[in-house]
XYZ file of C-alpha atoms in Angstrom:
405
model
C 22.717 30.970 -59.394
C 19.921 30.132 -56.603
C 20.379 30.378 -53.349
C 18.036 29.493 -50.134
C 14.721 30.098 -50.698
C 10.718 30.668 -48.653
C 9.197 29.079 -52.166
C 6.664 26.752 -51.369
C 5.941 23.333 -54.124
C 2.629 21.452 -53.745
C 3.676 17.820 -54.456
C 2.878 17.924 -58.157
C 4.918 21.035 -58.453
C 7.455 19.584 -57.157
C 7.576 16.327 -59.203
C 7.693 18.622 -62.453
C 10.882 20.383 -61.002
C 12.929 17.459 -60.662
C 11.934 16.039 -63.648
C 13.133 18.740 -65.557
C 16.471 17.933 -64.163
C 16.918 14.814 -66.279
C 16.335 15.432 -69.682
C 16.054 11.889 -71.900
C 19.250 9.582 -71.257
C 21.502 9.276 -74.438
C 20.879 6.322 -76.593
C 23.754 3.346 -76.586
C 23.312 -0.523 -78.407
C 23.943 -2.555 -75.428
C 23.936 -6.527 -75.802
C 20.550 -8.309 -74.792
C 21.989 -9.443 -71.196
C 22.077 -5.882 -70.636
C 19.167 -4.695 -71.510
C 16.741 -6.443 -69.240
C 14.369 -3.643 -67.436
C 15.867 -0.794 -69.811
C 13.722 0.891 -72.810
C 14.049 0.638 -76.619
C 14.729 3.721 -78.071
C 14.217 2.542 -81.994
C 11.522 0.238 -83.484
C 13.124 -3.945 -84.181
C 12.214 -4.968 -87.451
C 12.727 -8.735 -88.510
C 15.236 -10.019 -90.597
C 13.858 -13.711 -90.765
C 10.929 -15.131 -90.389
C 9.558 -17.134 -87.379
C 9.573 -19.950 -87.357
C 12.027 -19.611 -90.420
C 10.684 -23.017 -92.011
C 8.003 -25.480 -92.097
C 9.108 -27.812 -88.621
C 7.256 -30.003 -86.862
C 5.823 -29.584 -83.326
C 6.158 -32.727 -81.986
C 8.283 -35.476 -81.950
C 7.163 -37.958 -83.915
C 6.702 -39.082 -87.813
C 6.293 -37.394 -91.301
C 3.151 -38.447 -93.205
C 0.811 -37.515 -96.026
C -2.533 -37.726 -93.887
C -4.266 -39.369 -96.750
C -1.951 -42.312 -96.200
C -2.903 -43.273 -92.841
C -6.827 -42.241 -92.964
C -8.901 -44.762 -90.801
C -6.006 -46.121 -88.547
C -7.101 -46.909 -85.077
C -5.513 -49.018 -82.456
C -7.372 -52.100 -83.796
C -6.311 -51.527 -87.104
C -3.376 -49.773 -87.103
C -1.828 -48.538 -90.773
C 2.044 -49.286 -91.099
C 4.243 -48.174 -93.606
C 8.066 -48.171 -94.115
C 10.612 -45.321 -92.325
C 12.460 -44.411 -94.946
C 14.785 -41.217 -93.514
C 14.951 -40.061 -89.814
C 14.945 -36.278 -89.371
C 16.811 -34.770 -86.263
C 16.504 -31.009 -85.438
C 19.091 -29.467 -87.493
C 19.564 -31.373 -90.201
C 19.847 -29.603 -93.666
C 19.490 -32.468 -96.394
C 15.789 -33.321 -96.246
C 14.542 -35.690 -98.711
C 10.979 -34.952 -99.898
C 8.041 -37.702 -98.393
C 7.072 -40.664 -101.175
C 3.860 -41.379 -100.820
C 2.963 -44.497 -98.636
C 6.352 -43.881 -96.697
C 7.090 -41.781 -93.055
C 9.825 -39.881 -92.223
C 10.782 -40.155 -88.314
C 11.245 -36.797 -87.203
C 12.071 -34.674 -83.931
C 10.515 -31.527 -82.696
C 11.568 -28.120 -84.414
C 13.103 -30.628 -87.778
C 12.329 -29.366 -90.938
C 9.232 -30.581 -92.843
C 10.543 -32.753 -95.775
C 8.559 -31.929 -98.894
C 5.244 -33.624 -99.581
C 4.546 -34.016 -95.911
C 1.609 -32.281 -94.829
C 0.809 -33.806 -90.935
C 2.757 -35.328 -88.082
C 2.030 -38.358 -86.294
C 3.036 -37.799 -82.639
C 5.462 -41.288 -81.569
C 2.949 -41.901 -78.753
C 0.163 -43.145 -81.286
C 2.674 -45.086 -82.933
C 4.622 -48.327 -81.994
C 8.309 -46.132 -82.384
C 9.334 -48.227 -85.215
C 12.813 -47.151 -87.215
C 12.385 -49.610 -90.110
C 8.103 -49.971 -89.952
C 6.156 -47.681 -88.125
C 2.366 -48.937 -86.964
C 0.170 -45.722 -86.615
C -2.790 -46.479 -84.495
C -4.713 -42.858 -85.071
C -5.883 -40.846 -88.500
C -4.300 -37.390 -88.297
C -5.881 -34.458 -90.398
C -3.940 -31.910 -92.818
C -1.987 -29.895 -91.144
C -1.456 -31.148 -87.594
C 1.064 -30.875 -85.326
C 2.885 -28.499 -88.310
C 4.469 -25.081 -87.438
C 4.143 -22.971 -91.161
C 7.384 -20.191 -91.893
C 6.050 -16.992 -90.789
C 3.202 -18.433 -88.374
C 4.543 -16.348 -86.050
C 6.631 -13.744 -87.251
C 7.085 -12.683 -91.058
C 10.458 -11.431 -91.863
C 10.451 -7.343 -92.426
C 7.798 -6.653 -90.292
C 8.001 -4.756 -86.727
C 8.478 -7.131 -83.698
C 9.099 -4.918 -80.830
C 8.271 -1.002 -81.357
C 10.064 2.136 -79.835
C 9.274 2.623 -76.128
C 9.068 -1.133 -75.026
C 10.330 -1.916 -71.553
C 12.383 -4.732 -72.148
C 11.310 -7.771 -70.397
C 12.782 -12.049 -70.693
C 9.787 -12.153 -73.467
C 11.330 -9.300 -75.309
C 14.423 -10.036 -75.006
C 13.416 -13.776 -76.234
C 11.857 -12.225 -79.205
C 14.933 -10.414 -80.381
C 17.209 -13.071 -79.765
C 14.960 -15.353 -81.857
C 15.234 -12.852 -85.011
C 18.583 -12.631 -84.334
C 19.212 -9.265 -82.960
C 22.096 -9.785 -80.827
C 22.211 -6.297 -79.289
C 19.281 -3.617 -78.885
C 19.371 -0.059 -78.603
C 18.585 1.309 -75.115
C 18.599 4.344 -73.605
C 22.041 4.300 -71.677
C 21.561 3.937 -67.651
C 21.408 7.078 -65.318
C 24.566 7.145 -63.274
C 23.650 8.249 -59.779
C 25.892 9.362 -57.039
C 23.929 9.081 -53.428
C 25.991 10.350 -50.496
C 24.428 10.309 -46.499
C 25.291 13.133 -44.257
C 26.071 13.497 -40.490
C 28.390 13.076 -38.150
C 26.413 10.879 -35.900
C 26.220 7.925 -38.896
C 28.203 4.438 -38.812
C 28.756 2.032 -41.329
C 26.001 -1.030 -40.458
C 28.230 -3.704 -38.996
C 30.135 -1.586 -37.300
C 30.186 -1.324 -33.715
C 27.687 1.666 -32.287
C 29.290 4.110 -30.240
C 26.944 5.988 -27.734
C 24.966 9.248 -29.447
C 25.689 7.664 -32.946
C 23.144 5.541 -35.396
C 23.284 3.533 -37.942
C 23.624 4.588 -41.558
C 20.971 3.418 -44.007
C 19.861 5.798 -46.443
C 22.459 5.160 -48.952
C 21.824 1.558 -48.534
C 18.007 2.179 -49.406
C 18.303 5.269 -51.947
C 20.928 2.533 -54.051
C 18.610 -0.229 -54.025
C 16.132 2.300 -55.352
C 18.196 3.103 -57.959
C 19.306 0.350 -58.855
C 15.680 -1.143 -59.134
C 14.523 1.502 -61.895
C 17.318 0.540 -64.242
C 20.102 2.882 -62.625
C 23.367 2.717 -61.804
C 24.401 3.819 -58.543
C 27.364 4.818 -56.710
C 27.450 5.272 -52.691
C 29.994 7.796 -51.438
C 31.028 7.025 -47.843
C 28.988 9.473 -46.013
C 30.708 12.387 -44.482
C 30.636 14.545 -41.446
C 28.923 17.857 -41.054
C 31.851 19.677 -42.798
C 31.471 21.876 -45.712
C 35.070 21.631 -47.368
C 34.746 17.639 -46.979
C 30.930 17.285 -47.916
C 32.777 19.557 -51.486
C 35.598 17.300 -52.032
C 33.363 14.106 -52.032
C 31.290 15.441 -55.323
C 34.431 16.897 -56.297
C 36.024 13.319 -56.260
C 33.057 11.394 -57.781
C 30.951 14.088 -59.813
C 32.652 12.987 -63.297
C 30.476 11.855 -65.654
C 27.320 11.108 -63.069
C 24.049 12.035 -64.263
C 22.285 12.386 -60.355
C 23.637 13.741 -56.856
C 21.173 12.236 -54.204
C 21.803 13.423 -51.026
C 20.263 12.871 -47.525
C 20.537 15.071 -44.371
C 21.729 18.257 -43.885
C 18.856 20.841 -45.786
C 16.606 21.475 -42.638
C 16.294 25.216 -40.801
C 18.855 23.958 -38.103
C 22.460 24.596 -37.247
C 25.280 22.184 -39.027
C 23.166 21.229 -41.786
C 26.098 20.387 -44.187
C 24.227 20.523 -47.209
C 22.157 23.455 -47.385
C 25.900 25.309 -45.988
C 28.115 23.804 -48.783
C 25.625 23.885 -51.622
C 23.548 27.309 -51.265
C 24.613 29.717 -53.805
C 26.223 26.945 -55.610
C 23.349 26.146 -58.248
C 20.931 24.407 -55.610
C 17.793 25.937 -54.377
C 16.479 24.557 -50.723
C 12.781 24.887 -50.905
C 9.559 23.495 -49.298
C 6.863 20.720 -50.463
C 3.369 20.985 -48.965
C 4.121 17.189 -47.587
C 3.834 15.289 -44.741
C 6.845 13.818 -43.830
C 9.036 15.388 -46.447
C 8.714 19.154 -46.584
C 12.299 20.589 -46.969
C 13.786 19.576 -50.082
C 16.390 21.310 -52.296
C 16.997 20.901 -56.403
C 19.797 22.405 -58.885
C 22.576 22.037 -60.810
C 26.317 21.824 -59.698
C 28.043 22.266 -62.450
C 26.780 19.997 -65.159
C 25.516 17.855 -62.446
C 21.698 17.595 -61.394
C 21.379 17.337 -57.699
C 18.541 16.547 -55.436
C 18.849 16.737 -51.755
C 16.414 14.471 -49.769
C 15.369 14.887 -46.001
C 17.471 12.712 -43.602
C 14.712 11.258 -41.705
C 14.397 7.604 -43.432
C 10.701 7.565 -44.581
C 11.204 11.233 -45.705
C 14.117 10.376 -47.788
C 12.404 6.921 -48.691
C 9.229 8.603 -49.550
C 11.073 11.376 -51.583
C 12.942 9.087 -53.782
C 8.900 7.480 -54.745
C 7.602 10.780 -55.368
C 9.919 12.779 -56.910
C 12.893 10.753 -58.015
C 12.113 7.487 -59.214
C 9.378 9.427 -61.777
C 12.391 10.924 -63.184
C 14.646 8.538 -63.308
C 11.723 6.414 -65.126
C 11.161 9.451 -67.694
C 15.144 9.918 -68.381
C 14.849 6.056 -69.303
C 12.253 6.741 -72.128
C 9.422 4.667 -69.830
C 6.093 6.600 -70.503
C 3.840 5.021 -67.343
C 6.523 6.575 -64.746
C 4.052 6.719 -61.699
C 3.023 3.838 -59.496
C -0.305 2.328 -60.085
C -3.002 4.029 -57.809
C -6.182 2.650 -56.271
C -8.906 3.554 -53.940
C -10.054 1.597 -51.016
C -11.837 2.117 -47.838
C -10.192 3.205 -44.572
C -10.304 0.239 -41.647
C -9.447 3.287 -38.769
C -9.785 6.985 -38.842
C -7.193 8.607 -39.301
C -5.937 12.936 -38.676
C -4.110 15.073 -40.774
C -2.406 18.584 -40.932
C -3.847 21.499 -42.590
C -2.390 22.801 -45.648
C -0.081 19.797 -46.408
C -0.734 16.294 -48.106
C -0.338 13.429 -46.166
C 1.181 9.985 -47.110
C 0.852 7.000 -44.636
C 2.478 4.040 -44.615
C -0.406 1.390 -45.157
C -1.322 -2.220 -46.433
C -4.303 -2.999 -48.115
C -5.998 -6.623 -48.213
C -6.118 -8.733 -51.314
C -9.242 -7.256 -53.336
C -7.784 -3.556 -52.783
C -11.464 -2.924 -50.239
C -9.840 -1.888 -47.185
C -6.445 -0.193 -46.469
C -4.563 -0.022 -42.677
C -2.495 2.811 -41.915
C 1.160 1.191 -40.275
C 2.463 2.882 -37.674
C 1.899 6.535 -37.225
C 2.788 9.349 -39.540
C 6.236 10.001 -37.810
C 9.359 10.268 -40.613
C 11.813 7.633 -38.640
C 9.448 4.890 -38.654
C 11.164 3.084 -41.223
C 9.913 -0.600 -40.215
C 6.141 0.436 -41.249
C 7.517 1.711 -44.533
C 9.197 -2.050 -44.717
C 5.729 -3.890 -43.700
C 3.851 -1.381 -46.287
C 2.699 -2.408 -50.002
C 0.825 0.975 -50.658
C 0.533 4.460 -49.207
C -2.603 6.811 -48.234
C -2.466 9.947 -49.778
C -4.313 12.476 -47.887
C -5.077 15.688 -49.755
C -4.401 19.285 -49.044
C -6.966 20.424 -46.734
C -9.005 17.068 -45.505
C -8.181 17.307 -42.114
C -9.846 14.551 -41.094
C -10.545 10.690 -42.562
C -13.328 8.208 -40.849
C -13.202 4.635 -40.866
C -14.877 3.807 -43.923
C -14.754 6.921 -45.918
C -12.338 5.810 -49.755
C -8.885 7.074 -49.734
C -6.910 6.990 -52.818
C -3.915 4.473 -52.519
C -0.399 4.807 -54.183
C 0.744 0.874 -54.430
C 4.039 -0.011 -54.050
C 3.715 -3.829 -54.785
């Protein structure tokens, strides 16, 4: 059982704790609608082939190609329609020579036909047909198997699953996919001083938005998330609410309550409880807390909104993303020059809100560094991450970039 702590995480440390909190999700078939943005767990193997017959590609008309060689729009070759062929249709009679077959886009191929005529070099005829162009073997033909050939592997183990994915199984006929399940994430705001957005704003109180932003978060990844009404500073209530709600959730996110002051709710009710309260060499950020309640994992987050936002991006999301089975679980970095020079605090890493132009060559800071500037994390697509122990960046020197776009 932990209990408050003096350890000290860098950043990376840190990640590598809370990931160890959420071991790989359980795996679950869930139908294709609900599998968009989630991972497969097992490789798809094809049942039928794709396209499953010979069809044709346009709409137009059946031919033997050697039957309309040298037709041109002066001297167009005609020759008797003798079956139409809708998409669909089953009971395809093979191609006589010196005969056409009308037929729509994705019908099968009747036998003996080896090219398609598309109806806009024709006259549209139902009885005759004029072609006015040659057409060479093989045109405007889609061959069983051209794309996929039935028992091979069509999406492998590990695939985010995407609308082309998802396509793709659908047209082999997988109906359902297996996925790991979604995490199920409880987030719950602290602090007496919060009220409900929409609400009116008495004097010495804010507005709550954490759990608004910490769900959307979630919820982006692939999760599922609950919001608990946020609760006062009060130990036996801040209990009752995981109490209530802990059931089969995978993820406690709190914000609020773990810094060295008085009435911080959630260092009070959860020390000694499974939950250590710790510090990351960060800037903003630095007192976090991780555990276990129970079979519950549990990360508390800094109340301040870009501490909690930035939190979730560095330490949370990564996990969620690795419980999922997703193997690329950071966001894409880049390096670009600095437009401004900018200070930071010994012995911590610095992240500033920042947007960088369109050929990623030079990045603006946004705002300052304070933690309650949330509208510069909201006009932000990246962040500067300013290592341990570089006190200083000039205008111009490269700073690595963490983009959130």
């Amino acid at each position: 059982m932990a209990n408050t702590s003096k350890r000290t995480f860098s950043p990376e440390e840190y990640r590598a704790e809370i990931a160890a909190l959420l071991p790989p999700l359980p795996i679950e078939s869930r139908p294709l609608a609900d599998c968009l943005g989630l991972v497969l767990a097992a490789d798809v193997v094809a049942d039928v082939s794709l396209p499953p017959f010979d069809n044709s590609a346009m709409d137009g008309y059946a031919v033997r190609a050697a039957d309309v060689a040298g037709a041109t729009d002066d001297s167009p070759v005609t020759l008797p329609v003798a079956d139409d062929i809708p998409a669909g249709r089953t009971d395809v009679r093979p191609l006589a020579r010196g005969t056409a077959h009308r037929i729509m886009t994705g019908a099968p191929l009747p036998p003996g036909a080896d090219a398609v005529v598309q109806v806009e070099l024709t006259d549209g005829g139902t009885e005759t047909v004029a072609i006015r162009a040659e057409v060479a073997a093989g045109l405007h033909l889609r061959r069983i198997g051209e794309d996929v050939v039935a028992g091979t592997v069509v999406l492998r183990s590990g695939t985010v699953l995407r609308p082309p994915q998802l396509g793709l199984a659908a047209a082999v006929g997988v109906g359902a996919l297996p996925v790991r399940r979604p995490p199920r994430v409880l987030v719950l705001s602290t602090g007496s001083e919060l009220v409900a957005a929409g609400e009116p704003l008495p004097p010495g109180h804010i507005y709550e938005s954490n759990s608004v932003l910490l769900a959307a978060a979630v919820r982006e990844v692939g999760g599922e998330a609950t919001v608990l009404r946020f609760v006062p500073d009060d130990v036996d209530q801040f209990r009752a609410a995981i109490a209530e709600h802990a059931g089969d959730a995978d993820l406690l996110i709190t914000s609020g309550g773990v810094s060295a002051g008085a009435y911080e709710v959630v260092k009070d009710a959860l020390t000694g409880h499974g939950v250590e309260f710790v510090r990351v060499t960060m800037q903003p950020g630095g007192p976090q807390g991780r555990g276990r309640v129970g079979g519950l994992a549990v990360v508390t987050l800094p109340g301040n909104p870009v501490s909690a936002a930035l939190s979730f991006e560095l330490f949370v999301r990564p996990a969620l993303l690795g419980a999922l089975g997703h193997t690329a679980v950071g966001r894409p970095r880049a390096r670009a020059r600095s437009a401004t020079a900018m200070a930071s605090p010994a012995n911590r890493t610095q992240y500033r809100r920042a947007r960088h132009d369109e050929g990623l060559v030079e990045v603006m800071p946004v705002g300052g560094p304070g933690s309650h500037l949330l509208a510069s994390f909201a006009a932000s697509n990246c962040l500067i991450e300013i290592p341990d122990g570089v006190g200083q960046v000039r205008a111009g020197d490269e700073v690595e970039l963490i983009l959130l776009d």
